[in-house]
Short mmCIF file of C-alpha atoms in Angstrom, two decimals:
data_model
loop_
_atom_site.label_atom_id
_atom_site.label_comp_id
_atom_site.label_asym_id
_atom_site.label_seq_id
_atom_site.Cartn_x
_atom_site.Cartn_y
_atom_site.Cartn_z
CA UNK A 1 0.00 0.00 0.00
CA UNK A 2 2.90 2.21 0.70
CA UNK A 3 4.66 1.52 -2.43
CA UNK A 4 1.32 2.66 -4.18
CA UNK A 5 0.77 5.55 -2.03
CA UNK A 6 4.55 6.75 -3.36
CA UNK A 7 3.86 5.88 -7.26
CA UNK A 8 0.90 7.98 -7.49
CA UNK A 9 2.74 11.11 -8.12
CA UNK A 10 4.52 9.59 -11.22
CA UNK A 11 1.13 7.92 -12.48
CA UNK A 12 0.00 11.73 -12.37
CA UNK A 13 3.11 13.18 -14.44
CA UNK A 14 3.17 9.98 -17.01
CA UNK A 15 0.14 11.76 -18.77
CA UNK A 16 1.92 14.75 -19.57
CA UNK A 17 5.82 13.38 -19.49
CA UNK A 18 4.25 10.90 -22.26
CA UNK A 19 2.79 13.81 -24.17
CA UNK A 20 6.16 15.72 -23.99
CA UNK A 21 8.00 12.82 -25.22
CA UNK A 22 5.69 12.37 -28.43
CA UNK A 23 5.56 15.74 -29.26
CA UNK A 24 8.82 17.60 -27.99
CA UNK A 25 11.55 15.42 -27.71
CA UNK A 26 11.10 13.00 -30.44
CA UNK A 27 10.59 15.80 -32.96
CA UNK A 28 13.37 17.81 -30.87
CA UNK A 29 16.41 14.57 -31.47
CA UNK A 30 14.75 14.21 -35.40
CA UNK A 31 15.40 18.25 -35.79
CA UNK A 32 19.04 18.00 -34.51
CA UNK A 33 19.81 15.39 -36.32
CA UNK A 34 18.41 17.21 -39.65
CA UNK A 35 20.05 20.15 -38.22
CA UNK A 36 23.56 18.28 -38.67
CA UNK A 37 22.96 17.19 -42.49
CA UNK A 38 24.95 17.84 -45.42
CA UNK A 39 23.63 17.95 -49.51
CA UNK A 40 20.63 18.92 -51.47
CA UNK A 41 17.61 17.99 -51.51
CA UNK A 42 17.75 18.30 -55.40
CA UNK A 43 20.97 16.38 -55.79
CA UNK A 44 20.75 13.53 -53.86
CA UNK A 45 19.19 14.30 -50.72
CA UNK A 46 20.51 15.06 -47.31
CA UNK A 47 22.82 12.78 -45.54
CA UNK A 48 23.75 12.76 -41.91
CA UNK A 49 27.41 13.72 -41.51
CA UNK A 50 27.75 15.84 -37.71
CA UNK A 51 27.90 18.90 -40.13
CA UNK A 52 28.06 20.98 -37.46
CA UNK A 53 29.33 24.21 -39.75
CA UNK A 54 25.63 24.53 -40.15
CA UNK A 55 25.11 26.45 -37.28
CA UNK A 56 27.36 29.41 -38.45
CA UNK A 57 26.27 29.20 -42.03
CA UNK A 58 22.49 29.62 -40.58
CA UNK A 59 23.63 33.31 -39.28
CA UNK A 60 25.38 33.97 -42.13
CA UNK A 61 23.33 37.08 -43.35
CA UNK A 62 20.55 36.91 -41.10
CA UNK A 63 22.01 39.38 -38.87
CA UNK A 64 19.27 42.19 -39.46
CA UNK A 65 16.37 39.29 -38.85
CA UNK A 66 17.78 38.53 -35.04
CA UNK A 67 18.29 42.33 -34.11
CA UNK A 68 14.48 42.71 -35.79
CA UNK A 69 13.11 40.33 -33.91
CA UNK A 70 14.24 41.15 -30.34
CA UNK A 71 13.49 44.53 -31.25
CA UNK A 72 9.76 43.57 -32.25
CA UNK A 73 9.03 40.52 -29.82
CA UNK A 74 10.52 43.45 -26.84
CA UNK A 75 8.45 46.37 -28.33
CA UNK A 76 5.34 44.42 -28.39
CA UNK A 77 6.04 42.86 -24.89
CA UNK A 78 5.94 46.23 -23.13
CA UNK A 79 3.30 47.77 -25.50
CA UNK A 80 1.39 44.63 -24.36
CA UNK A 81 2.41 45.21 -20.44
CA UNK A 82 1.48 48.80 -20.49
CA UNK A 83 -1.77 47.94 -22.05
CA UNK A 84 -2.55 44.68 -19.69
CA UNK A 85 -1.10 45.98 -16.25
CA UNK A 86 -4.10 48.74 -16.05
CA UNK A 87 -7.31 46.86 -17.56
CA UNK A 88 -6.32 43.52 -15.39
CA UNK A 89 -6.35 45.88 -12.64
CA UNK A 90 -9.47 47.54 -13.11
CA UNK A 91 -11.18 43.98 -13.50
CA UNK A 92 -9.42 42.64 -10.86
CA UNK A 93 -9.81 45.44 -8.30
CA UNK A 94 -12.08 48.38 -9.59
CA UNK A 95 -14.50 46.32 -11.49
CA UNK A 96 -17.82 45.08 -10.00
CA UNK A 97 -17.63 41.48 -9.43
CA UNK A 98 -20.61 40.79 -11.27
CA UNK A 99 -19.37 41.86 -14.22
CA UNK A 100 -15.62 40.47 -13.90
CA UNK A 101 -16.38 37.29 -15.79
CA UNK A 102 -17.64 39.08 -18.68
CA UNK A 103 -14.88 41.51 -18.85
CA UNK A 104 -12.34 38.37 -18.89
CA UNK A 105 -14.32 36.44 -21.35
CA UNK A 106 -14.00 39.82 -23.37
CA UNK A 107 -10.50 39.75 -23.27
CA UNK A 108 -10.39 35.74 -24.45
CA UNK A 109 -12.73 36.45 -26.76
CA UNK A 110 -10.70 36.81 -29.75
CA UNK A 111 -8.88 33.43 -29.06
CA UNK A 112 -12.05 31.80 -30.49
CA UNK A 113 -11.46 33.46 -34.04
CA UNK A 114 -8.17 31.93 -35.90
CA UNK A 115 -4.90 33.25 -35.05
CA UNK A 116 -4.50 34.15 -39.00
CA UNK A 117 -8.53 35.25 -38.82
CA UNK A 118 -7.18 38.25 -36.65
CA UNK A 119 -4.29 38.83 -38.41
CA UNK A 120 -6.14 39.25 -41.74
CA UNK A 121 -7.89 41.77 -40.39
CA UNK A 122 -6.00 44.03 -38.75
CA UNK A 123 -4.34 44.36 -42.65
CA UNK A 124 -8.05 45.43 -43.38
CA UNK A 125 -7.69 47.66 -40.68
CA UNK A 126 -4.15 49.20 -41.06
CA UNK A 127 -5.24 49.60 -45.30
CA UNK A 128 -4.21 52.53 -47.16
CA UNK A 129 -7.66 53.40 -47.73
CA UNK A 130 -9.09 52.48 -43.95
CA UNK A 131 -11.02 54.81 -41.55
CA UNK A 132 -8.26 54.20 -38.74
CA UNK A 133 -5.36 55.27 -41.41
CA UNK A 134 -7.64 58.07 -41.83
CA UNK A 135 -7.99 59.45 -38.50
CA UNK A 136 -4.60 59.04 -37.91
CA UNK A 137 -3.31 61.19 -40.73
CA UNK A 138 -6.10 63.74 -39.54
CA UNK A 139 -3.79 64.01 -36.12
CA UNK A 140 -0.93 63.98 -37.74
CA UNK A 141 0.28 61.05 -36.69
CA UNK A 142 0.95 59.49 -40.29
CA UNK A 143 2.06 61.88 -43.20
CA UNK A 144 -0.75 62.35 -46.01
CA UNK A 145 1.61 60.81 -48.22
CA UNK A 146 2.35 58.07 -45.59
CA UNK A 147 1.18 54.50 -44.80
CA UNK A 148 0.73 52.10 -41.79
CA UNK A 149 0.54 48.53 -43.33
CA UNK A 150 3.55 47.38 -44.82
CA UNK A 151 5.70 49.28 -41.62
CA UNK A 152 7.51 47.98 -38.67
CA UNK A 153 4.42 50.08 -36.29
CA UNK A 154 1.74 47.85 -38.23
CA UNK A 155 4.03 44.42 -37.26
CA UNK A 156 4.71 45.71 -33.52
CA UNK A 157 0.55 46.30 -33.16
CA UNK A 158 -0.29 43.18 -34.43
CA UNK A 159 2.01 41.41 -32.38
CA UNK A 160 1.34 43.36 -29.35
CA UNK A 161 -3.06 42.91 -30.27
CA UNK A 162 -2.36 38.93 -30.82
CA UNK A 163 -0.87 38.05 -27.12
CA UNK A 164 -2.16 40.67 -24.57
CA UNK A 165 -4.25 38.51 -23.67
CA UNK A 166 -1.27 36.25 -22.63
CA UNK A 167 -0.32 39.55 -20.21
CA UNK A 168 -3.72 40.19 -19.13
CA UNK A 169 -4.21 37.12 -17.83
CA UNK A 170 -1.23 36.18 -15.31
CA UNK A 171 -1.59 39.72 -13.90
CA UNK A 172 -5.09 40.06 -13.57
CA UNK A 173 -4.65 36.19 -11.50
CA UNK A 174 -1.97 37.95 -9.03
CA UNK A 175 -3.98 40.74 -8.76
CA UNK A 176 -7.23 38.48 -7.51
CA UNK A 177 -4.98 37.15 -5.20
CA UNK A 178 -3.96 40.71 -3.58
CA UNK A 179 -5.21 41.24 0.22
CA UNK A 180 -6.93 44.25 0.03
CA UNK A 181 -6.48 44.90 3.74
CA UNK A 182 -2.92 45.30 2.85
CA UNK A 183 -3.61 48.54 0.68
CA UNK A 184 -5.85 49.97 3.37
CA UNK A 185 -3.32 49.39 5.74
CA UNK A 186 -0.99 51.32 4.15
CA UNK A 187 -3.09 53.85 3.34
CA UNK A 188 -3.75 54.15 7.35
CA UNK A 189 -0.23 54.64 7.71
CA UNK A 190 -0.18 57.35 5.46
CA UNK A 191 0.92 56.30 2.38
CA UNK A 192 -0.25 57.67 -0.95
CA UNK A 193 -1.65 55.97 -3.25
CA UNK A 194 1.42 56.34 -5.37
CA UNK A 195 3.27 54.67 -3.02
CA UNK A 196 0.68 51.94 -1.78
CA UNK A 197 1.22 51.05 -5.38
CA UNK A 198 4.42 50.89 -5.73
CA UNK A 199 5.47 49.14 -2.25
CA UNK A 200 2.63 47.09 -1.89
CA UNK A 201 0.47 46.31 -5.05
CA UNK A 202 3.42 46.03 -7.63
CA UNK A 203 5.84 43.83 -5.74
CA UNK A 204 2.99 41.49 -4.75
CA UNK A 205 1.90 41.14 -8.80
CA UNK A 206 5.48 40.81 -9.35
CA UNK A 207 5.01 36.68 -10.37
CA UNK A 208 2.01 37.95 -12.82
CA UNK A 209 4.03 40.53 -14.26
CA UNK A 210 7.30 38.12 -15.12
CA UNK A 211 5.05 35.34 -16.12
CA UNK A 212 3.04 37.56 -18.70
CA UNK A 213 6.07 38.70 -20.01
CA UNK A 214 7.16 35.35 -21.16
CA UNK A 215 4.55 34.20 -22.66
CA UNK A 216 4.13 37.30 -24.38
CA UNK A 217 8.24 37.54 -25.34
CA UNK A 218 8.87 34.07 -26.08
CA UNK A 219 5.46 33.56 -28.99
CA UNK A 220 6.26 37.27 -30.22
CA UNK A 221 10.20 36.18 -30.96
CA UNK A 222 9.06 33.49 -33.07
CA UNK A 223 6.29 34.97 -34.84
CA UNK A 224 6.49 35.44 -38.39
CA UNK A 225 2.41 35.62 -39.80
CA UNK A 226 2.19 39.34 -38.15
CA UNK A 227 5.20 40.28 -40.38
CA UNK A 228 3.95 38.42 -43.23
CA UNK A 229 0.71 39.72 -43.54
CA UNK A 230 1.07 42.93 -42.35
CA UNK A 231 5.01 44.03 -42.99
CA UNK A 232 6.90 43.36 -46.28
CA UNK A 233 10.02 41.87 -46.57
CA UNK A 234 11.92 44.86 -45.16
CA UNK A 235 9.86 43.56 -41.82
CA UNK A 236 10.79 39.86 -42.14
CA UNK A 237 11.71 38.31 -38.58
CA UNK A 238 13.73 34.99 -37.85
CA UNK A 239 10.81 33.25 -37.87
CA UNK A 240 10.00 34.14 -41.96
CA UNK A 241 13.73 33.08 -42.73
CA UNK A 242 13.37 29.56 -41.09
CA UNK A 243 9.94 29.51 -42.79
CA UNK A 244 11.57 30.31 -46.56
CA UNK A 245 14.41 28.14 -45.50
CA UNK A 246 11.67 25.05 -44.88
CA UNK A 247 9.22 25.86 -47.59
CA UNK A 248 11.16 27.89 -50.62
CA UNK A 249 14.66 27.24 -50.39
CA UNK A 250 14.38 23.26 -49.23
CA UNK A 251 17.23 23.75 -47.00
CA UNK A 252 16.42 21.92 -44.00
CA UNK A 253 19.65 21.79 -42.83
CA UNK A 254 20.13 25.28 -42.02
CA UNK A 255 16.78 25.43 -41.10
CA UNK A 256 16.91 23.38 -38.50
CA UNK A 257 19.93 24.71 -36.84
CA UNK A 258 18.14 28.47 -36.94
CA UNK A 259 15.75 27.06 -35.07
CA UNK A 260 17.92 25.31 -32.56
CA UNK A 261 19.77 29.11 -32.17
CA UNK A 262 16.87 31.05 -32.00
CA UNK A 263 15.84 28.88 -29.41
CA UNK A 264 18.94 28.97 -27.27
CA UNK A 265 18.54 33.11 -27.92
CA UNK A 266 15.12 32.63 -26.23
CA UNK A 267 16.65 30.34 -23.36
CA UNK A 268 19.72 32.71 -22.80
CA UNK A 269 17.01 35.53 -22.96
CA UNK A 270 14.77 33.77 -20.34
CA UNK A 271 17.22 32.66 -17.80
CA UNK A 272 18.78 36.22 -18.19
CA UNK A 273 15.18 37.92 -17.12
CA UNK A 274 14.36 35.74 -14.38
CA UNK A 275 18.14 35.94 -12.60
CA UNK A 276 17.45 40.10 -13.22
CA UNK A 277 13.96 39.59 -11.94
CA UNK A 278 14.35 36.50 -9.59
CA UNK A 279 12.91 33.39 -9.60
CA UNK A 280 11.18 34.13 -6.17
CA UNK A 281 8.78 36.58 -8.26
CA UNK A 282 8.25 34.15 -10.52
CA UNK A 283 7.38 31.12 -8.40
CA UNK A 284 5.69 33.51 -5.95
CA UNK A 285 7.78 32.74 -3.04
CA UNK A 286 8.17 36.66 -2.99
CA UNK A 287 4.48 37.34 -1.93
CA UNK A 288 4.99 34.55 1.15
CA UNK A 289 8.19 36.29 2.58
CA UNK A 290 6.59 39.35 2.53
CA UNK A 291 3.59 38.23 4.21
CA UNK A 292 5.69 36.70 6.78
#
């Protein structure tokens, strides 16, 4: 019975370890070992040969597609946190509770229209000949003579529109969690509410706020539909090179080992935010020593 008791934890995880194997690490070993191929597809076909010089040859020339796509995945990250941080908190705190489960199911809303649904038409949207392009040459915003589709501004806001929702939601969960009491008591002892914000509410949402921004970073990095559709080529990301590499050139090779550095990029980026912001934040452990 005791030998039971103790295997139930791994009977629990074998669901999800099995799932992991089938669809991570299988395809994960048959990428590297594309990823360390050598010929043509069109002369003979690839051959496994620990070419590891394709690693370098995948940068080769790709230099302005990395530096675009931190620059886009980070742009649309804090866009996306500047936009989620407020509205969670006015669900989460201002909002009548009544109404808080419609609000959220407002904000998940779009998830039940395709991902390339929404894209499509925020290029309706962004149009030369739109009511939104419109207005915004009427402020000044946009030249006359200008444009917003086609632009690095038309990638960012489709990137940043596409996962808020990933932002909203972690934040608006650590902000249901807040003890109120703990705002009123620092109001009592004279805080503002500047600073009952910033001492109180903002370290204790901490874990919401790192948590949003990876899964807002990490799908925005990779992304390459939002640059498609609504950029041109001078917009293309890493993710549109691995795509042309996979679907146009036939060079699997090199694709495959761009995708094995973009994802180390997104590790190295990852472990570098949570050592700056601390894993305590992210695993909550923060809120418990303070409430200690």
């Amino acid at each position: 019975m005791t030998i039971r008791r103790r295997l139930i934890p791994y009977w629990l995880l074998a669901p999800g370890a099995l799932w992991l194997l089938l669809f991570f690490v299988i395809p994960m070993g048959f990428m590297a070992e594309q990823a360390l191929e050598s010929g043509s597809l069109f002369t003979g076909g690839f051959t496994f040969s620990w070419e590891w010089s394709n690693f370098p040859d995948s940068l080769s020339g790709n230099s302005e597609q990395i530096v675009r796509s931190f620059y886009y995945a980070g742009a649309a990250t804090l866009l996306a946190l500047l936009i989620a941080y407020p509205l969670a908190y006015a669900i989460a705190v201002k909002a009548n509770p009544r109404w808080r489960l419609l609000l959220l199911f407002a904000v998940i809303a779009p998830f039940f229209t395709s991902y390339l649904i929404r894209t499509i038409a925020w290029k309706t949207i962004l149009a030369d000949t739109s009511p939104v392009v419109d207005v915004l040459q009427f402020l000044g915003i946009v030249p006359d003579d200008g444009r917003v589709l086609a632009t690095s501004g038309a990638v960012i806001a489709g990137l940043t529109y596409n996962f808020v929702p990933f932002m909203i939601l972690p934040i608006y969960a650590s902000l249901e969690r807040i003890d109120l009491s703990l705002i009123e008591a620092a109001r009592d002892l004279y805080a503002s509410a500047r600073q009952a914000f910033v001492r109180v509410t903002l370290p204790l949402t901490a874990p919401g706020i790192v948590a949003g921004v990876l899964l807002t970073f990490i799908p925005a990095f990779g992304d390459y539909v939002n640059a498609q559709l609504l950029g041109s080529p001078n917009q293309f990301m890493l993710g549109n090179k691995i795509q042309l590499l996979y679907l146009s050139d036939r060079n699997y090779p090199d694709a495959a080992a761009l995708s094995f550095l973009m994802m180390a990029a997104v590790l190295i980026v990852v472990l570098v935010y949570l050592r700056t912001a601390g894993t305590e934040a992210f695993m909550g452990e923060a809120d418990e020593a303070e409430a200690t």
